mmCIF file of N, CA and C in Angstrom:
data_model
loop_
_atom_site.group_PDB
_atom_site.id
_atom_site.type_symbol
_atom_site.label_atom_id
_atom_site.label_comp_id
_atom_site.label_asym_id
_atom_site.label_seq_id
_atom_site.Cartn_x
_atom_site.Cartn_y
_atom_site.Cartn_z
ATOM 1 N N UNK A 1 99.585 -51.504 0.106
ATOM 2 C CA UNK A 1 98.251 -51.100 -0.211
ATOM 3 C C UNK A 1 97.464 -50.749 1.056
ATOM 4 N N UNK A 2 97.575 -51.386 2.268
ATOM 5 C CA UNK A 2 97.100 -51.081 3.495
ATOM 6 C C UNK A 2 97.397 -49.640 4.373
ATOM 7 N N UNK A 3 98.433 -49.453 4.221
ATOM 8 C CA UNK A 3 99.213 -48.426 4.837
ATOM 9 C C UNK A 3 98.226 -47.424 4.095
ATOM 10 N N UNK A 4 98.465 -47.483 2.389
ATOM 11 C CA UNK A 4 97.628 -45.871 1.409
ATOM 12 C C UNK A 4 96.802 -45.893 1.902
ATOM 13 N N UNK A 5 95.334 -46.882 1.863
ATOM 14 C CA UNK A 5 94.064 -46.810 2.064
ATOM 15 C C UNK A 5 94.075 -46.508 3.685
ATOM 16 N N UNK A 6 95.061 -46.942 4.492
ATOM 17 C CA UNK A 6 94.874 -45.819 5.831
ATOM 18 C C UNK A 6 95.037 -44.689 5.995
ATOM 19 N N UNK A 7 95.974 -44.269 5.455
ATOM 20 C CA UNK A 7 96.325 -43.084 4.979
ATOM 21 C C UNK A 7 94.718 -41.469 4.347
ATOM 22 N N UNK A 8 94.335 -42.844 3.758
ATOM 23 C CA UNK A 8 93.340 -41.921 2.917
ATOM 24 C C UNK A 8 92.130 -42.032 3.821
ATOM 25 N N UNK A 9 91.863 -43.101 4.558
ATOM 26 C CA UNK A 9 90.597 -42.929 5.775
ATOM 27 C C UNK A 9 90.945 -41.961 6.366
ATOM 28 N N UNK A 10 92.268 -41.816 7.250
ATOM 29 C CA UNK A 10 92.729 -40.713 8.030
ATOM 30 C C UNK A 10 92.520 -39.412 7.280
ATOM 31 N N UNK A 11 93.439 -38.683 6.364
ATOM 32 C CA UNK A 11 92.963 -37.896 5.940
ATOM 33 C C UNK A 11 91.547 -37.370 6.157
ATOM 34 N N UNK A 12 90.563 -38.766 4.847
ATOM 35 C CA UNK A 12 89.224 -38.375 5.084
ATOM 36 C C UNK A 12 89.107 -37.909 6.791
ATOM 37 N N UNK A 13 88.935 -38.363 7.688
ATOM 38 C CA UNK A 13 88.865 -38.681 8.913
ATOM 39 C C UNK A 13 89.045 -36.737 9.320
ATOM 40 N N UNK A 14 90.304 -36.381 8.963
ATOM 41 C CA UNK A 14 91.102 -34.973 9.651
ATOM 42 C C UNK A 14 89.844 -34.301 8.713
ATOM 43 N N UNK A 15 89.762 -34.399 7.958
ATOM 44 C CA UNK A 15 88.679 -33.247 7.302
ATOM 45 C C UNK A 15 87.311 -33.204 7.863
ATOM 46 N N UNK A 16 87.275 -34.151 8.755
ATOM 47 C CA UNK A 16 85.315 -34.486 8.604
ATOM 48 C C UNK A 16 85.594 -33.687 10.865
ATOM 49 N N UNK A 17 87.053 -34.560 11.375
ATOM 50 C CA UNK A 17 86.691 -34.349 12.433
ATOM 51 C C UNK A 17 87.869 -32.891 13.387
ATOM 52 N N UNK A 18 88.018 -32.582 14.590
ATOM 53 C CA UNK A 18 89.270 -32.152 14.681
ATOM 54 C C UNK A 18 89.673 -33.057 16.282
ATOM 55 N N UNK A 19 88.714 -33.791 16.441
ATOM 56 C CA UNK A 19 89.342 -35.049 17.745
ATOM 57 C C UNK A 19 90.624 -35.689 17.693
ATOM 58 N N UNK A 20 91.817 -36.026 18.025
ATOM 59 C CA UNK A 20 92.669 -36.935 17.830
ATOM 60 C C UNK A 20 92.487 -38.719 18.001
ATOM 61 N N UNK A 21 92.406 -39.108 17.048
ATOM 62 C CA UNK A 21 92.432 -41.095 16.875
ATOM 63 C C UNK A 21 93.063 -41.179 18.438
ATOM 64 N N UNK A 22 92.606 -41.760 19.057
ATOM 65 C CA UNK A 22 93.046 -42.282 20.589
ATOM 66 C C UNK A 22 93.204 -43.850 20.142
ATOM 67 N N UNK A 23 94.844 -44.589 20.658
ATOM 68 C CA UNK A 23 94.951 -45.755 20.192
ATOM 69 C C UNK A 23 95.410 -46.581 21.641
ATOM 70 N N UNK A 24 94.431 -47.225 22.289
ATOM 71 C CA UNK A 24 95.177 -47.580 23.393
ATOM 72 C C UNK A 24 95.462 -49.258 23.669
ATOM 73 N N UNK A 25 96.543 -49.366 24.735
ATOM 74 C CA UNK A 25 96.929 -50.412 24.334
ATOM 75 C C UNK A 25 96.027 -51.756 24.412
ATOM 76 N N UNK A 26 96.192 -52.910 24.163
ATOM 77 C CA UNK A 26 95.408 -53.849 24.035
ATOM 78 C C UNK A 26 94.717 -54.434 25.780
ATOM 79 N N UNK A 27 95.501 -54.746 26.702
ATOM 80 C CA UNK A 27 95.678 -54.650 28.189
ATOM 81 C C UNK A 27 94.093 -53.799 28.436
ATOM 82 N N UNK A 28 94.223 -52.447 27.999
ATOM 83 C CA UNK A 28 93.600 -51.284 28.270
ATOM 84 C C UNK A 28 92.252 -51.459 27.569
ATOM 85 N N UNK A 29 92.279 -51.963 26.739
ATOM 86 C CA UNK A 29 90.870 -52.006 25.951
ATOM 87 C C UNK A 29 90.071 -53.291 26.213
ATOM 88 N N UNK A 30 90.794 -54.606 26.945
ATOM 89 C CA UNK A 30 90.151 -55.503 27.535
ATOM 90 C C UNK A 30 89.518 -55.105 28.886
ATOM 91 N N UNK A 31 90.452 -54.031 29.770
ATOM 92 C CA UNK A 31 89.884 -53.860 30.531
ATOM 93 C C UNK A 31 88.623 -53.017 30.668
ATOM 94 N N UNK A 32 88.400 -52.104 29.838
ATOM 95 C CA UNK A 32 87.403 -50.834 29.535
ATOM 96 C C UNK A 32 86.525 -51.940 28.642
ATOM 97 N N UNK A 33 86.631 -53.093 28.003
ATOM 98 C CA UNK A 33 85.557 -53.835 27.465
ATOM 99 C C UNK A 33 85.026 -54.381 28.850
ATOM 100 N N UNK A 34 85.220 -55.045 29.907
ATOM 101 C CA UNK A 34 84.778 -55.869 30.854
ATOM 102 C C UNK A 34 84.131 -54.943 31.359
ATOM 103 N N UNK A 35 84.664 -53.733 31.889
ATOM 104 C CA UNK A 35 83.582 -52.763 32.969
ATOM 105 C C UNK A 35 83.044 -51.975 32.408
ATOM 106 N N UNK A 36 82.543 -52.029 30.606
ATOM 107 C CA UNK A 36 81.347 -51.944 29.997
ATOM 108 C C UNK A 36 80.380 -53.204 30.485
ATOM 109 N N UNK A 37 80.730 -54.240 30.150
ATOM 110 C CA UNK A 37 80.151 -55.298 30.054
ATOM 111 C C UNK A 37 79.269 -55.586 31.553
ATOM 112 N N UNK A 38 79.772 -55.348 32.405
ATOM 113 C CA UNK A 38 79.229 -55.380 33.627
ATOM 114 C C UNK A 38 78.036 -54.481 33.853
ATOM 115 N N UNK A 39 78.796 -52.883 33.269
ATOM 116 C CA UNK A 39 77.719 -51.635 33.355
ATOM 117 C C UNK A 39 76.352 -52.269 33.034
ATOM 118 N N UNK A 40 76.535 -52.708 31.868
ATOM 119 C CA UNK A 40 75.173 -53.052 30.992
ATOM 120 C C UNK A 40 74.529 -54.061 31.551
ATOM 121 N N UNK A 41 75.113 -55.067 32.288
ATOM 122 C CA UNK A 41 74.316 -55.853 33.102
ATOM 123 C C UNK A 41 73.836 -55.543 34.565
ATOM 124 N N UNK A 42 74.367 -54.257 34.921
ATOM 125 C CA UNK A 42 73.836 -54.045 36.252
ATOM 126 C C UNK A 42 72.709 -53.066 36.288
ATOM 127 N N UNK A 43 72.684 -52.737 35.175
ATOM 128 C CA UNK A 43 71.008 -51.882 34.552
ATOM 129 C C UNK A 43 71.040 -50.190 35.960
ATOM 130 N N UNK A 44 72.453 -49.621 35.142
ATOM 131 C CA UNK A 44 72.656 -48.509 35.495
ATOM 132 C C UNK A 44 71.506 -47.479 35.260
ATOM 133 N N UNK A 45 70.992 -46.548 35.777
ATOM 134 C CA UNK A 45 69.645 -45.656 35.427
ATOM 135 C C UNK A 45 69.868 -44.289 36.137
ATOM 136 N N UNK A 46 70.285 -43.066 35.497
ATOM 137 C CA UNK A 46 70.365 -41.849 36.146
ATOM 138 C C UNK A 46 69.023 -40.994 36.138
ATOM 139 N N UNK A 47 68.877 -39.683 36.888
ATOM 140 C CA UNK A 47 67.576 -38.294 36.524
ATOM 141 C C UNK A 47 69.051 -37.223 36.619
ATOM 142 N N UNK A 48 68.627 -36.440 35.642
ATOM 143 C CA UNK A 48 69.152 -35.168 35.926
ATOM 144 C C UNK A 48 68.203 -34.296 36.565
ATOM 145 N N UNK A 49 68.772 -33.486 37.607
ATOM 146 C CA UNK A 49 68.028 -32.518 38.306
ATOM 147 C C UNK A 49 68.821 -30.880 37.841
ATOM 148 N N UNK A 50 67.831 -30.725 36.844
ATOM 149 C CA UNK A 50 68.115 -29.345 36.584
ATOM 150 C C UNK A 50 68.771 -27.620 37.478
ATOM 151 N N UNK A 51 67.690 -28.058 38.381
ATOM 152 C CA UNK A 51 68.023 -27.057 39.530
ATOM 153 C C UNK A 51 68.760 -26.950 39.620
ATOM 154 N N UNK A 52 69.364 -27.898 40.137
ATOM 155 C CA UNK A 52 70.922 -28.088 41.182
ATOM 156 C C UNK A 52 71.807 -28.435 40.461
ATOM 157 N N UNK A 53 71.764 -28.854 39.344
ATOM 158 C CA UNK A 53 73.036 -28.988 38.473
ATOM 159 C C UNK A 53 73.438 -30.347 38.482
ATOM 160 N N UNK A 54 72.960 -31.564 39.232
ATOM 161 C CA UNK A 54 73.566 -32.734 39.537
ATOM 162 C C UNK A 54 72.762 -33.807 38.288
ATOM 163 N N UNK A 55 73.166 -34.963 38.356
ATOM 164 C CA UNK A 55 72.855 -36.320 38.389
ATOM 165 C C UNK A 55 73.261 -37.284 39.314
ATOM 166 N N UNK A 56 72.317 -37.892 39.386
ATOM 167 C CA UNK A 56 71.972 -39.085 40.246
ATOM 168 C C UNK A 56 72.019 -40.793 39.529
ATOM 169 N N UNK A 57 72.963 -41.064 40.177
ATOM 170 C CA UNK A 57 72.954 -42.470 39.432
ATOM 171 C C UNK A 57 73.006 -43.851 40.259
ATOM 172 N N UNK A 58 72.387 -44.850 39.847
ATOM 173 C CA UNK A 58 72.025 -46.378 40.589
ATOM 174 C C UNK A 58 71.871 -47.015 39.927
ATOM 175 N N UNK A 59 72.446 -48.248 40.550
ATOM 176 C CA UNK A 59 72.237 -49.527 39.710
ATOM 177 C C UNK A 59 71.981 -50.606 40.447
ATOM 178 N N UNK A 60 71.546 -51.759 39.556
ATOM 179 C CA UNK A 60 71.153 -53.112 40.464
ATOM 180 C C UNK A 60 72.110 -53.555 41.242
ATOM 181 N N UNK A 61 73.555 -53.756 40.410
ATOM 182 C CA UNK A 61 74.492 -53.977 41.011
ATOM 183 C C UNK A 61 76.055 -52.970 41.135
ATOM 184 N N UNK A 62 77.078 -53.483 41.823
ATOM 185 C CA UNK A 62 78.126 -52.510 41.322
ATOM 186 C C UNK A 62 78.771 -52.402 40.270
ATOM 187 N N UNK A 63 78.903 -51.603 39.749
ATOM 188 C CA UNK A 63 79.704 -51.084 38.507
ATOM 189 C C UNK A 63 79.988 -50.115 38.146
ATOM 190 N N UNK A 64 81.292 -49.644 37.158
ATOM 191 C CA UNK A 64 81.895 -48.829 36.925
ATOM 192 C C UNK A 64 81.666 -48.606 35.278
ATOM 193 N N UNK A 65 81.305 -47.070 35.070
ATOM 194 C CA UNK A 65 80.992 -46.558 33.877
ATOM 195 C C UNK A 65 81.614 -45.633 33.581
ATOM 196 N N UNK A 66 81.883 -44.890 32.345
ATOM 197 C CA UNK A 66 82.485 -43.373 32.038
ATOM 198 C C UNK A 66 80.901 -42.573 31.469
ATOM 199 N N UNK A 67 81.064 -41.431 32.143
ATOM 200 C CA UNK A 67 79.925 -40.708 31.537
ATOM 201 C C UNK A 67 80.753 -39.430 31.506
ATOM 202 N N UNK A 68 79.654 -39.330 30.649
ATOM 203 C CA UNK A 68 80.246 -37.589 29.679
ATOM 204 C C UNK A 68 79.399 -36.545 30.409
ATOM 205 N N UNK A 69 79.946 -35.461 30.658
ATOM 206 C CA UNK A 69 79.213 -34.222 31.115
ATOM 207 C C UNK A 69 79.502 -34.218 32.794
ATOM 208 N N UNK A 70 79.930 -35.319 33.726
ATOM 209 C CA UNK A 70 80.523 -34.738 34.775
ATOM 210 C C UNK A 70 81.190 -34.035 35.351
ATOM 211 N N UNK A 71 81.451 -33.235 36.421
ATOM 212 C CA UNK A 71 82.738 -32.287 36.698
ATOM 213 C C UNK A 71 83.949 -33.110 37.081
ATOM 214 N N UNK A 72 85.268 -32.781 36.978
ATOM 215 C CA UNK A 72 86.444 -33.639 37.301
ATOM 216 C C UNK A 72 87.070 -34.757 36.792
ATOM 217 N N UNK A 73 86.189 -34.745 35.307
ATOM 218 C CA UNK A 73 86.236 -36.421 34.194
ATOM 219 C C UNK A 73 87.485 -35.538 33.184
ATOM 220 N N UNK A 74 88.098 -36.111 32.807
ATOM 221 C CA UNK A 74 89.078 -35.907 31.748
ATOM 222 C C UNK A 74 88.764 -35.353 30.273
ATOM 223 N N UNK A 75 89.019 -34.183 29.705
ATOM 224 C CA UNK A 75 88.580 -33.343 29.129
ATOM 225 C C UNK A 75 88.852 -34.449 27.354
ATOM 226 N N UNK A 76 87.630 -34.435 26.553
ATOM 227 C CA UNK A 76 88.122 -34.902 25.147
ATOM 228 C C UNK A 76 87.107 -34.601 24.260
ATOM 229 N N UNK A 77 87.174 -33.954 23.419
ATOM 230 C CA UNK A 77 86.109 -33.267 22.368
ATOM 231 C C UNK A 77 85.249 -32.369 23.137
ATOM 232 N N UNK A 78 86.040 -31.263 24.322
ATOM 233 C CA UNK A 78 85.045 -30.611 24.331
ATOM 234 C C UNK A 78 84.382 -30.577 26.242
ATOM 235 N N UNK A 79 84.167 -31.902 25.781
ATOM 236 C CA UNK A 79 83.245 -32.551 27.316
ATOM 237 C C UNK A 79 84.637 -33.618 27.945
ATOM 238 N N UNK A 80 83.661 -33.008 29.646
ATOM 239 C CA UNK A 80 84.721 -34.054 30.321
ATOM 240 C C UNK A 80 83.877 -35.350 30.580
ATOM 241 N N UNK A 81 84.884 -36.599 30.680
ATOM 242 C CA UNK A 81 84.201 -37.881 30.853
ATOM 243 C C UNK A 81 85.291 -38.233 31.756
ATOM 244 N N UNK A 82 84.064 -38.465 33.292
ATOM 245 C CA UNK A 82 84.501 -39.151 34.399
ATOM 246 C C UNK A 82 83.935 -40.592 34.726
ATOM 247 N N UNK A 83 84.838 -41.313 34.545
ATOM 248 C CA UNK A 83 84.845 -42.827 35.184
ATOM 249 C C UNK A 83 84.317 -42.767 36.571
ATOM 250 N N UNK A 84 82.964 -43.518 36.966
ATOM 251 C CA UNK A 84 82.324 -43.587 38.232
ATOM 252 C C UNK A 84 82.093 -45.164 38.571
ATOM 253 N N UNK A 85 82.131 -45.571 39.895
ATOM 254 C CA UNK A 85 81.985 -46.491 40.408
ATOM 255 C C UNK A 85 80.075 -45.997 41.188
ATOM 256 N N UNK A 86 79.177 -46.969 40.565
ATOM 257 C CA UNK A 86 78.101 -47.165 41.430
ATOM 258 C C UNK A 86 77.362 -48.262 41.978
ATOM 259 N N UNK A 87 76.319 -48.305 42.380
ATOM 260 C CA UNK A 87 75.675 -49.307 42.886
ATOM 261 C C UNK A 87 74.374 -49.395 43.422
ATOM 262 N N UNK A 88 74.048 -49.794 44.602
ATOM 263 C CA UNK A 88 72.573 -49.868 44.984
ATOM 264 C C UNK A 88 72.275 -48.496 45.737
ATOM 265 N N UNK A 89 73.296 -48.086 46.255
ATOM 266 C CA UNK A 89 72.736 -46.855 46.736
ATOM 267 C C UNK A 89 73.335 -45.636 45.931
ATOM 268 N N UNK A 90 72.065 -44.971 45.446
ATOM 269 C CA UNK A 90 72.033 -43.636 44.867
ATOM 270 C C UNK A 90 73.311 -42.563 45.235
ATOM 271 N N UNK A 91 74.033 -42.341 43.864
ATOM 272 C CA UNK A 91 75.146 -41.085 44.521
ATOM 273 C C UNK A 91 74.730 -40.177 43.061
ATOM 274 N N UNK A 92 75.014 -38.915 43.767
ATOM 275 C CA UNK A 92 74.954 -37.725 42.928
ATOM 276 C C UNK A 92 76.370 -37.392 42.274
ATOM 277 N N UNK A 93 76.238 -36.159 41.276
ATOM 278 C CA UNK A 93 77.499 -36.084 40.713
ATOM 279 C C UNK A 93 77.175 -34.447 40.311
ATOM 280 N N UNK A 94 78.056 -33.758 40.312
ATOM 281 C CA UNK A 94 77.502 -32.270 39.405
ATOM 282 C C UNK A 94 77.911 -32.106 38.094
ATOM 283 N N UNK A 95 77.177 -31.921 37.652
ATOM 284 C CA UNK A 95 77.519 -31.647 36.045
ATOM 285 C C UNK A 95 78.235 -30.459 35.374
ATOM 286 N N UNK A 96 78.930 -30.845 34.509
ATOM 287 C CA UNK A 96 79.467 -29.966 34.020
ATOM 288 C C UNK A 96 79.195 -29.263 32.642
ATOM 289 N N UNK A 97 79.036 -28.049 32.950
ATOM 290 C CA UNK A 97 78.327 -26.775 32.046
ATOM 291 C C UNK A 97 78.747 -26.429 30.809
ATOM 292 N N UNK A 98 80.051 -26.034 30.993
ATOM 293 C CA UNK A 98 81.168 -25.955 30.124
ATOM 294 C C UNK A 98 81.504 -27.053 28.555
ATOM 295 N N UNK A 99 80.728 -26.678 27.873
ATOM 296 C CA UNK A 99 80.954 -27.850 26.790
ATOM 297 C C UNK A 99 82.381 -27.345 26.217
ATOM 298 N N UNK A 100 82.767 -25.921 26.016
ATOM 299 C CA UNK A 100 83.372 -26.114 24.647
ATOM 300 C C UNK A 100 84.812 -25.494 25.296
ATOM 301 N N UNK A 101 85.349 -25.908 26.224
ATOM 302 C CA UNK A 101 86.714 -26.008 27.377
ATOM 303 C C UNK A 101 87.642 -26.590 26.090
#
C-alpha cells in the first residue's frame, strides 16, 4: 500500500513539477542540517547592488549558506545555488542573470 500511494504522490508530483526528487544520503543531510543551523544563528544579512550586479553578504559570526542566484553555484531548476562561507567581514559575490540556463 506504501509503495502505490508513492507512486501516486510522484506521479501527482511529475505533473505539477519538471525538477527531479533529489534524494541524498543521510551523512549528507545531517551535514547541510548543521550549516543551516549555524547560518540562522549567525544572523546572515545581504544588499543587492543593482548597478554592479553583486551582493554583499555578513554575518555576526562564521558560516556557511547556499544561496540561489550566484555565479559559479551548481545549476537546479533553472538558477544556480552556490554554497558560501561568510563572516564578519563583508564579501561580495556577482550575481547571476541567467535564470532559465
Amino acid at each position: 500500500m506504501l509503495t502505490d500511494w508513492l507512486d501516486a504522490v510522484l506521479d501527482r508530483y511529475e505533473t505539477l513539477m519538471v525538477l527531479p526528487v533529489r534524494s541524498l544520503p543521510f551523512h549528507e543531510i545531517g551535514r547541510l542540517s548543521e550549516q543551516r543551523f549555524h547560518a540562522r544563528t549567525a544572523g546572515i544579512r545581504g544588499t543587492l547592488d543593482v548597478a554592479t550586479n553583486t551582493v554583499t553578504l555578513v554575518a555576526d559570526g562564521a558560516a556557511t549558506t547556499p544561496v540561489t542566484g550566484l555565479t559559479g553555484g551548481s545549476l537546479y531548476g533553472g538558477q544556480s545555488i552556490l554554497s558560501v562561507t561568510v563572516g564578519t567581514t563583508p564579501q561580495s559575490f556577482a550575481v547571476e542573470r541567467a535564470l532559465g540556463q
